[in-house]
PDB file of C-alpha atoms in Angstrom:
ATOM      1  CA  UNK A  12      17.756  -3.734  -3.644  1.00  0.00           C
ATOM      2  CA  UNK A  13      15.354  -3.844  -6.585  1.00  0.00           C
ATOM      3  CA  UNK A  14      11.805  -2.549  -6.340  1.00  0.00           C
ATOM      4  CA  UNK A  15      10.507  -6.122  -6.396  1.00  0.00           C
ATOM      5  CA  UNK A  16      12.808  -7.127  -3.533  1.00  0.00           C
ATOM      6  CA  UNK A  17      11.745  -4.102  -1.511  1.00  0.00           C
ATOM      7  CA  UNK A  18       8.100  -4.986  -2.153  1.00  0.00           C
ATOM      8  CA  UNK A  19       8.609  -8.580  -1.033  1.00  0.00           C
ATOM      9  CA  UNK A  20      10.155  -7.376   2.227  1.00  0.00           C
ATOM     10  CA  UNK A  21       7.577  -4.635   2.800  1.00  0.00           C
ATOM     11  CA  UNK A  22       5.221  -4.973   5.750  1.00  0.00           C
ATOM     12  CA  UNK A  23       3.944  -1.470   6.490  1.00  0.00           C
ATOM     13  CA  UNK A  24       2.394   0.687   3.745  1.00  0.00           C
ATOM     14  CA  UNK A  25       1.210   4.208   4.529  1.00  0.00           C
ATOM     15  CA  UNK A  26      -1.249   6.334   2.589  1.00  0.00           C
ATOM     16  CA  UNK A  27      -1.178  10.052   3.337  1.00  0.00           C
ATOM     17  CA  UNK A  28      -2.647  13.236   1.986  1.00  0.00           C
ATOM     18  CA  UNK A  29      -0.558  16.333   1.283  1.00  0.00           C
ATOM     19  CA  UNK A  30      -0.866  17.520   4.911  1.00  0.00           C
ATOM     20  CA  UNK A  31      -1.629  20.988   3.614  1.00  0.00           C
ATOM     21  CA  UNK A  32      -3.088  22.251   6.882  1.00  0.00           C
ATOM     22  CA  UNK A  33      -0.070  21.164   8.917  1.00  0.00           C
ATOM     23  CA  UNK A  34       2.471  22.114   6.277  1.00  0.00           C
ATOM     24  CA  UNK A  35       4.814  19.341   7.383  1.00  0.00           C
ATOM     25  CA  UNK A  36       4.746  16.866   4.486  1.00  0.00           C
ATOM     26  CA  UNK A  37       8.535  16.589   4.155  1.00  0.00           C
ATOM     27  CA  UNK A  38       9.138  16.111   7.880  1.00  0.00           C
ATOM     28  CA  UNK A  39       6.213  13.711   8.175  1.00  0.00           C
ATOM     29  CA  UNK A  40       7.249  11.304   5.422  1.00  0.00           C
ATOM     30  CA  UNK A  41      10.841  11.344   6.652  1.00  0.00           C
ATOM     31  CA  UNK A  42       9.701  10.438  10.177  1.00  0.00           C
ATOM     32  CA  UNK A  43       7.394   7.698   8.887  1.00  0.00           C
ATOM     33  CA  UNK A  44      10.199   6.057   6.927  1.00  0.00           C
ATOM     34  CA  UNK A  45      12.513   6.392   9.942  1.00  0.00           C
ATOM     35  CA  UNK A  46       9.955   4.528  12.047  1.00  0.00           C
ATOM     36  CA  UNK A  47       9.867   1.585   9.671  1.00  0.00           C
ATOM     37  CA  UNK A  48       7.260   2.385   7.013  1.00  0.00           C
ATOM     38  CA  UNK A  49       8.241   0.556   3.826  1.00  0.00           C
ATOM     39  CA  UNK A  50       6.025   2.273   1.228  1.00  0.00           C
ATOM     40  CA  UNK A  51       4.380   5.683   1.299  1.00  0.00           C
ATOM     41  CA  UNK A  52       1.615   6.566  -1.131  1.00  0.00           C
ATOM     42  CA  UNK A  53       0.536  10.149  -1.724  1.00  0.00           C
ATOM     43  CA  UNK A  54      -3.245  10.001  -2.018  1.00  0.00           C
ATOM     44  CA  UNK A  55      -4.906  13.406  -2.174  1.00  0.00           C
ATOM     45  CA  UNK A  56      -7.753  13.898  -4.615  1.00  0.00           C
ATOM     46  CA  UNK A  57      -7.653  17.667  -4.128  1.00  0.00           C
ATOM     47  CA  UNK A  58      -4.242  18.162  -5.680  1.00  0.00           C
ATOM     48  CA  UNK A  59      -3.628  19.624  -9.113  1.00  0.00           C
ATOM     49  CA  UNK A  60      -1.156  17.646 -11.218  1.00  0.00           C
ATOM     50  CA  UNK A  61       1.636  20.201 -10.807  1.00  0.00           C
ATOM     51  CA  UNK A  62       1.189  20.226  -7.022  1.00  0.00           C
ATOM     52  CA  UNK A  63       1.244  16.449  -6.883  1.00  0.00           C
ATOM     53  CA  UNK A  64       4.432  16.246  -8.940  1.00  0.00           C
ATOM     54  CA  UNK A  65       6.160  18.730  -6.617  1.00  0.00           C
ATOM     55  CA  UNK A  66       5.189  16.724  -3.541  1.00  0.00           C
ATOM     56  CA  UNK A  67       6.259  13.498  -5.206  1.00  0.00           C
ATOM     57  CA  UNK A  68       9.744  14.968  -5.630  1.00  0.00           C
ATOM     58  CA  UNK A  69       9.827  15.466  -1.851  1.00  0.00           C
ATOM     59  CA  UNK A  70       8.542  11.955  -1.271  1.00  0.00           C
ATOM     60  CA  UNK A  71      11.056  10.455  -3.689  1.00  0.00           C
ATOM     61  CA  UNK A  72      13.949  12.211  -1.941  1.00  0.00           C
ATOM     62  CA  UNK A  73      12.853  10.855   1.433  1.00  0.00           C
ATOM     63  CA  UNK A  74      12.388   7.355   0.043  1.00  0.00           C
ATOM     64  CA  UNK A  75      15.877   7.384  -1.472  1.00  0.00           C
ATOM     65  CA  UNK A  76      17.436   8.512   1.812  1.00  0.00           C
ATOM     66  CA  UNK A  77      15.840   5.589   3.621  1.00  0.00           C
ATOM     67  CA  UNK A  78      16.074   3.003   0.837  1.00  0.00           C
ATOM     68  CA  UNK A  79      12.301   2.557   0.656  1.00  0.00           C
ATOM     69  CA  UNK A  80       9.501   2.635  -1.918  1.00  0.00           C
ATOM     70  CA  UNK A  81       7.021   5.392  -2.796  1.00  0.00           C
ATOM     71  CA  UNK A  82       3.742   5.142  -4.621  1.00  0.00           C
ATOM     72  CA  UNK A  83       1.274   7.046  -6.788  1.00  0.00           C
ATOM     73  CA  UNK A  84      -2.458   6.454  -6.490  1.00  0.00           C
ATOM     74  CA  UNK A  85      -4.616   5.868  -9.596  1.00  0.00           C
ATOM     75  CA  UNK A  86      -2.791   8.143 -12.059  1.00  0.00           C
ATOM     76  CA  UNK A  87      -0.495   6.229 -14.411  1.00  0.00           C
ATOM     77  CA  UNK A  88       0.392   9.471 -16.170  1.00  0.00           C
ATOM     78  CA  UNK A  89       1.563  11.037 -12.912  1.00  0.00           C
ATOM     79  CA  UNK A  90       3.430   7.848 -12.024  1.00  0.00           C
ATOM     80  CA  UNK A  91       5.196   7.918 -15.395  1.00  0.00           C
ATOM     81  CA  UNK A  92       6.104  11.608 -15.244  1.00  0.00           C
ATOM     82  CA  UNK A  93       7.388  11.359 -11.686  1.00  0.00           C
ATOM     83  CA  UNK A  94       9.268   8.095 -12.201  1.00  0.00           C
ATOM     84  CA  UNK A  95       7.358   6.453  -9.366  1.00  0.00           C
ATOM     85  CA  UNK A  96       8.411   2.862  -8.659  1.00  0.00           C
ATOM     86  CA  UNK A  97       4.891   1.900  -7.549  1.00  0.00           C
ATOM     87  CA  UNK A  98       1.403   2.588  -8.929  1.00  0.00           C
ATOM     88  CA  UNK A  99      -1.734   1.524  -7.097  1.00  0.00           C
ATOM     89  CA  UNK A 100      -5.088   1.263  -8.874  1.00  0.00           C
ATOM     90  CA  UNK A 101      -8.633   0.422  -7.884  1.00  0.00           C
ATOM     91  CA  UNK A 102     -11.107  -1.903  -9.499  1.00  0.00           C
ATOM     92  CA  UNK A 103     -12.625   0.922 -11.563  1.00  0.00           C
ATOM     93  CA  UNK A 104      -9.370   2.654 -12.443  1.00  0.00           C
ATOM     94  CA  UNK A 105      -7.019   2.089 -15.371  1.00  0.00           C
ATOM     95  CA  UNK A 106      -6.772  -1.605 -16.330  1.00  0.00           C
ATOM     96  CA  UNK A 107      -3.493  -3.388 -15.678  1.00  0.00           C
ATOM     97  CA  UNK A 108      -2.609  -3.749 -19.370  1.00  0.00           C
ATOM     98  CA  UNK A 109      -3.124  -0.026 -19.964  1.00  0.00           C
ATOM     99  CA  UNK A 110      -1.082   0.892 -16.897  1.00  0.00           C
ATOM    100  CA  UNK A 111       1.765  -1.253 -18.219  1.00  0.00           C
ATOM    101  CA  UNK A 112       1.745   0.700 -21.486  1.00  0.00           C
ATOM    102  CA  UNK A 113       2.478   3.846 -19.483  1.00  0.00           C
ATOM    103  CA  UNK A 114       4.990   2.386 -17.056  1.00  0.00           C
ATOM    104  CA  UNK A 115       6.646  -0.606 -18.705  1.00  0.00           C
ATOM    105  CA  UNK A 116       7.468  -3.930 -17.157  1.00  0.00           C
ATOM    106  CA  UNK A 117       9.739  -2.767 -14.337  1.00  0.00           C
ATOM    107  CA  UNK A 118       7.211  -0.741 -12.341  1.00  0.00           C
ATOM    108  CA  UNK A 119       5.406  -2.298  -9.400  1.00  0.00           C
ATOM    109  CA  UNK A 120       1.618  -2.225  -9.851  1.00  0.00           C
ATOM    110  CA  UNK A 121      -0.893  -3.036  -7.126  1.00  0.00           C
ATOM    111  CA  UNK A 122      -4.671  -3.476  -7.123  1.00  0.00           C
ATOM    112  CA  UNK A 123      -7.444  -3.070  -4.552  1.00  0.00           C
ATOM    113  CA  UNK A 124      -9.703  -6.094  -4.008  1.00  0.00           C
ATOM    114  CA  UNK A 125     -12.965  -6.348  -2.081  1.00  0.00           C
ATOM    115  CA  UNK A 126     -14.250  -9.895  -2.679  1.00  0.00           C
ATOM    116  CA  UNK A 127     -13.059 -13.488  -3.128  1.00  0.00           C
ATOM    117  CA  UNK A 128     -13.574 -13.232  -6.870  1.00  0.00           C
ATOM    118  CA  UNK A 129     -11.451 -10.118  -7.116  1.00  0.00           C
ATOM    119  CA  UNK A 130      -8.712 -11.782  -5.079  1.00  0.00           C
ATOM    120  CA  UNK A 131      -8.781 -14.797  -7.388  1.00  0.00           C
ATOM    121  CA  UNK A 132      -8.557 -12.499 -10.415  1.00  0.00           C
ATOM    122  CA  UNK A 133      -5.624 -10.603  -8.874  1.00  0.00           C
ATOM    123  CA  UNK A 134      -3.730 -13.831  -8.265  1.00  0.00           C
ATOM    124  CA  UNK A 135      -4.436 -14.977 -11.823  1.00  0.00           C
ATOM    125  CA  UNK A 136      -3.165 -11.635 -13.161  1.00  0.00           C
ATOM    126  CA  UNK A 137       0.177 -12.121 -11.416  1.00  0.00           C
ATOM    127  CA  UNK A 138       1.194 -15.267 -13.211  1.00  0.00           C
ATOM    128  CA  UNK A 139       2.936 -13.765 -16.236  1.00  0.00           C
ATOM    129  CA  UNK A 140       5.650 -11.249 -16.997  1.00  0.00           C
ATOM    130  CA  UNK A 141       4.268  -7.738 -16.688  1.00  0.00           C
ATOM    131  CA  UNK A 142       1.446  -8.975 -14.492  1.00  0.00           C
ATOM    132  CA  UNK A 143       0.151  -7.683 -11.179  1.00  0.00           C
ATOM    133  CA  UNK A 144       2.758  -7.301  -8.415  1.00  0.00           C
ATOM    134  CA  UNK A 145       0.616  -7.064  -5.272  1.00  0.00           C
ATOM    135  CA  UNK A 146      -2.948  -6.572  -4.113  1.00  0.00           C
ATOM    136  CA  UNK A 147      -4.758  -5.072  -1.132  1.00  0.00           C
ATOM    137  CA  UNK A 148      -7.709  -6.633   0.704  1.00  0.00           C
ATOM    138  CA  UNK A 149     -10.305  -4.460   2.331  1.00  0.00           C
ATOM    139  CA  UNK A 150     -11.587  -2.368   3.813  1.00  0.00           C
ATOM    140  CA  UNK A 151     -11.365  -4.766   6.742  1.00  0.00           C
ATOM    141  CA  UNK A 152     -13.300  -2.264   8.830  1.00  0.00           C
ATOM    142  CA  UNK A 153     -15.316   0.735   7.699  1.00  0.00           C
ATOM    143  CA  UNK A 154     -13.169   3.835   7.392  1.00  0.00           C
ATOM    144  CA  UNK A 155     -13.863   7.506   6.626  1.00  0.00           C
ATOM    145  CA  UNK A 156     -11.091   7.444   4.028  1.00  0.00           C
ATOM    146  CA  UNK A 157     -13.366   5.242   1.885  1.00  0.00           C
ATOM    147  CA  UNK A 158     -16.892   6.564   2.544  1.00  0.00           C
ATOM    148  CA  UNK A 159     -19.663   4.303   1.309  1.00  0.00           C
ATOM    149  CA  UNK A 160     -17.390   1.272   0.967  1.00  0.00           C
ATOM    150  CA  UNK A 161     -18.753  -1.642   3.009  1.00  0.00           C
ATOM    151  CA  UNK A 162     -16.374  -3.391   5.364  1.00  0.00           C
ATOM    152  CA  UNK A 163     -15.304  -6.870   4.233  1.00  0.00           C
ATOM    153  CA  UNK A 164     -14.255  -8.156   7.666  1.00  0.00           C
ATOM    154  CA  UNK A 165     -11.551 -10.559   8.693  1.00  0.00           C
ATOM    155  CA  UNK A 166     -13.049 -13.436   6.704  1.00  0.00           C
ATOM    156  CA  UNK A 167     -11.731 -11.936   3.482  1.00  0.00           C
ATOM    157  CA  UNK A 168      -8.295 -11.563   5.069  1.00  0.00           C
ATOM    158  CA  UNK A 169      -8.392 -15.274   5.879  1.00  0.00           C
ATOM    159  CA  UNK A 170      -9.489 -16.019   2.314  1.00  0.00           C
ATOM    160  CA  UNK A 171      -6.539 -14.088   0.903  1.00  0.00           C
ATOM    161  CA  UNK A 172      -4.153 -15.917   3.212  1.00  0.00           C
ATOM    162  CA  UNK A 173      -5.475 -19.277   2.073  1.00  0.00           C
ATOM    163  CA  UNK A 174      -5.607 -18.300  -1.598  1.00  0.00           C
ATOM    164  CA  UNK A 175      -1.948 -17.246  -1.610  1.00  0.00           C
ATOM    165  CA  UNK A 176      -0.813 -20.300   0.322  1.00  0.00           C
ATOM    166  CA  UNK A 177      -0.020 -18.296   3.480  1.00  0.00           C
ATOM    167  CA  UNK A 178      -1.810 -20.672   5.831  1.00  0.00           C
ATOM    168  CA  UNK A 179      -1.296 -23.948   4.024  1.00  0.00           C
ATOM    169  CA  UNK A 180       2.241 -23.771   2.687  1.00  0.00           C
ATOM    170  CA  UNK A 181       0.879 -24.870  -0.679  1.00  0.00           C
ATOM    171  CA  UNK A 182       1.728 -23.431  -4.074  1.00  0.00           C
ATOM    172  CA  UNK A 183      -1.609 -21.624  -4.278  1.00  0.00           C
ATOM    173  CA  UNK A 184      -1.147 -18.108  -5.545  1.00  0.00           C
ATOM    174  CA  UNK A 185       2.428 -18.730  -6.614  1.00  0.00           C
ATOM    175  CA  UNK A 186       3.722 -16.437  -9.313  1.00  0.00           C
ATOM    176  CA  UNK A 187       5.923 -17.255 -12.246  1.00  0.00           C
ATOM    177  CA  UNK A 188       9.020 -17.537 -10.033  1.00  0.00           C
ATOM    178  CA  UNK A 189       7.291 -19.485  -7.287  1.00  0.00           C
ATOM    179  CA  UNK A 190       6.762 -17.172  -4.303  1.00  0.00           C
ATOM    180  CA  UNK A 191       3.252 -16.197  -3.292  1.00  0.00           C
ATOM    181  CA  UNK A 192       1.925 -12.862  -4.500  1.00  0.00           C
ATOM    182  CA  UNK A 193       2.432 -10.171  -1.830  1.00  0.00           C
ATOM    183  CA  UNK A 194      -0.761  -8.709  -0.405  1.00  0.00           C
ATOM    184  CA  UNK A 195      -1.763  -6.169   2.237  1.00  0.00           C
ATOM    185  CA  UNK A 196      -4.786  -5.868   4.502  1.00  0.00           C
ATOM    186  CA  UNK A 197      -6.255  -2.349   4.498  1.00  0.00           C
ATOM    187  CA  UNK A 198      -9.092  -0.387   6.053  1.00  0.00           C
ATOM    188  CA  UNK A 199      -9.538   0.862   9.604  1.00  0.00           C
ATOM    189  CA  UNK A 200      -6.401  -0.898  10.841  1.00  0.00           C
ATOM    190  CA  UNK A 201      -4.782   0.614  13.911  1.00  0.00           C
ATOM    191  CA  UNK A 202      -2.835  -0.342  17.006  1.00  0.00           C
ATOM    192  CA  UNK A 203      -5.970  -1.637  18.694  1.00  0.00           C
ATOM    193  CA  UNK A 204      -6.843  -4.240  16.055  1.00  0.00           C
ATOM    194  CA  UNK A 205      -3.680  -4.970  14.067  1.00  0.00           C
ATOM    195  CA  UNK A 206      -2.957  -8.140  16.053  1.00  0.00           C
ATOM    196  CA  UNK A 207      -6.340  -9.535  14.975  1.00  0.00           C
ATOM    197  CA  UNK A 208      -5.482  -8.816  11.347  1.00  0.00           C
ATOM    198  CA  UNK A 209      -2.144 -10.589  11.721  1.00  0.00           C
ATOM    199  CA  UNK A 210      -3.785 -13.550  13.429  1.00  0.00           C
ATOM    200  CA  UNK A 211      -6.133 -13.842  10.433  1.00  0.00           C
ATOM    201  CA  UNK A 212      -3.127 -14.326   8.174  1.00  0.00           C
ATOM    202  CA  UNK A 213      -2.018 -10.869   7.046  1.00  0.00           C
ATOM    203  CA  UNK A 214       1.741 -10.323   7.055  1.00  0.00           C
ATOM    204  CA  UNK A 215       1.455  -6.836   5.546  1.00  0.00           C
ATOM    205  CA  UNK A 216      -0.843  -3.916   6.309  1.00  0.00           C
ATOM    206  CA  UNK A 217      -1.809  -0.532   4.900  1.00  0.00           C
ATOM    207  CA  UNK A 218      -2.684   2.241   7.336  1.00  0.00           C
ATOM    208  CA  UNK A 219      -3.730   5.857   7.136  1.00  0.00           C
ATOM    209  CA  UNK A 220      -4.939   7.507  10.340  1.00  0.00           C
ATOM    210  CA  UNK A 221      -2.926   5.214  12.621  1.00  0.00           C
ATOM    211  CA  UNK A 222       0.129   7.189  11.523  1.00  0.00           C
ATOM    212  CA  UNK A 223      -1.182  10.392   9.918  1.00  0.00           C
ATOM    213  CA  UNK A 224      -3.011  11.361  13.126  1.00  0.00           C
ATOM    214  CA  UNK A 225      -0.197  10.322  15.464  1.00  0.00           C
ATOM    215  CA  UNK A 226       1.770  12.933  17.380  1.00  0.00           C
ATOM    216  CA  UNK A 227       4.915  10.904  16.718  1.00  0.00           C
ATOM    217  CA  UNK A 228       4.715   9.168  13.303  1.00  0.00           C
ATOM    218  CA  UNK A 229       7.961   7.243  13.793  1.00  0.00           C
ATOM    219  CA  UNK A 230       6.848   5.849  17.140  1.00  0.00           C
ATOM    220  CA  UNK A 231       3.426   4.959  15.716  1.00  0.00           C
ATOM    221  CA  UNK A 232       5.069   3.018  12.886  1.00  0.00           C
ATOM    222  CA  UNK A 233       7.322   1.122  15.280  1.00  0.00           C
ATOM    223  CA  UNK A 234       4.360   0.214  17.503  1.00  0.00           C
ATOM    224  CA  UNK A 235       2.330  -1.057  14.542  1.00  0.00           C
ATOM    225  CA  UNK A 236       5.194  -3.281  13.384  1.00  0.00           C
ATOM    226  CA  UNK A 237       5.660  -4.683  16.886  1.00  0.00           C
ATOM    227  CA  UNK A 238       1.941  -5.457  17.145  1.00  0.00           C
ATOM    228  CA  UNK A 239       2.001  -7.069  13.707  1.00  0.00           C
ATOM    229  CA  UNK A 240       4.757  -9.367  14.925  1.00  0.00           C
ATOM    230  CA  UNK A 241       2.877 -10.118  18.134  1.00  0.00           C
ATOM    231  CA  UNK A 242      -0.307 -11.032  16.290  1.00  0.00           C
ATOM    232  CA  UNK A 243       1.512 -13.413  13.971  1.00  0.00           C
ATOM    233  CA  UNK A 244       3.196 -15.335  16.797  1.00  0.00           C
TER     234      UNK A 244
END
């Protein structure tokens, strides 16, 4: 499958640090993919570039074994050097046009959004070749992984669902080929609240601690996917 096809089918996106204290990065990412995680992003601000590139080789190998995607956070240069299929940027990071200069038109690029206006802009940026490929909405709830970032609540999840045509079946948010732009809810999502997120219209989620702090990452991933299904029904 192509990267775009894998993105369209993706439902569970995991962000993890390098797991330096546990020393189990390779085993962890392999277990997460085995449990059903579709995309894993290495997000660790404490890494030097050489360290990050080494870990990305491990992540790439695991992703290839499972036929899944892997992602780089913020750094288009690291994404280019590592051959990452996915780059995720924030509102204050490298602009989309600049990221495309590094990565070309084939790479998947995603963007964080925190307001209705940013969602509208993300949808508008998806409507041309080389545009945005997906966006994230959040943080739905406050989370220590984003200190100081105010929670946006479920109302913004509902807004994203409506803006992309998820709840209406309309052509709102449709890209150049017709389908709605993929998007993920993010921020404080875990097994205890994921059904509420799904009921608000999210078909895809990003998690951190719900899997990184689990004793059994594969089982945690499977439980999250089951709850996501339950909340959507």
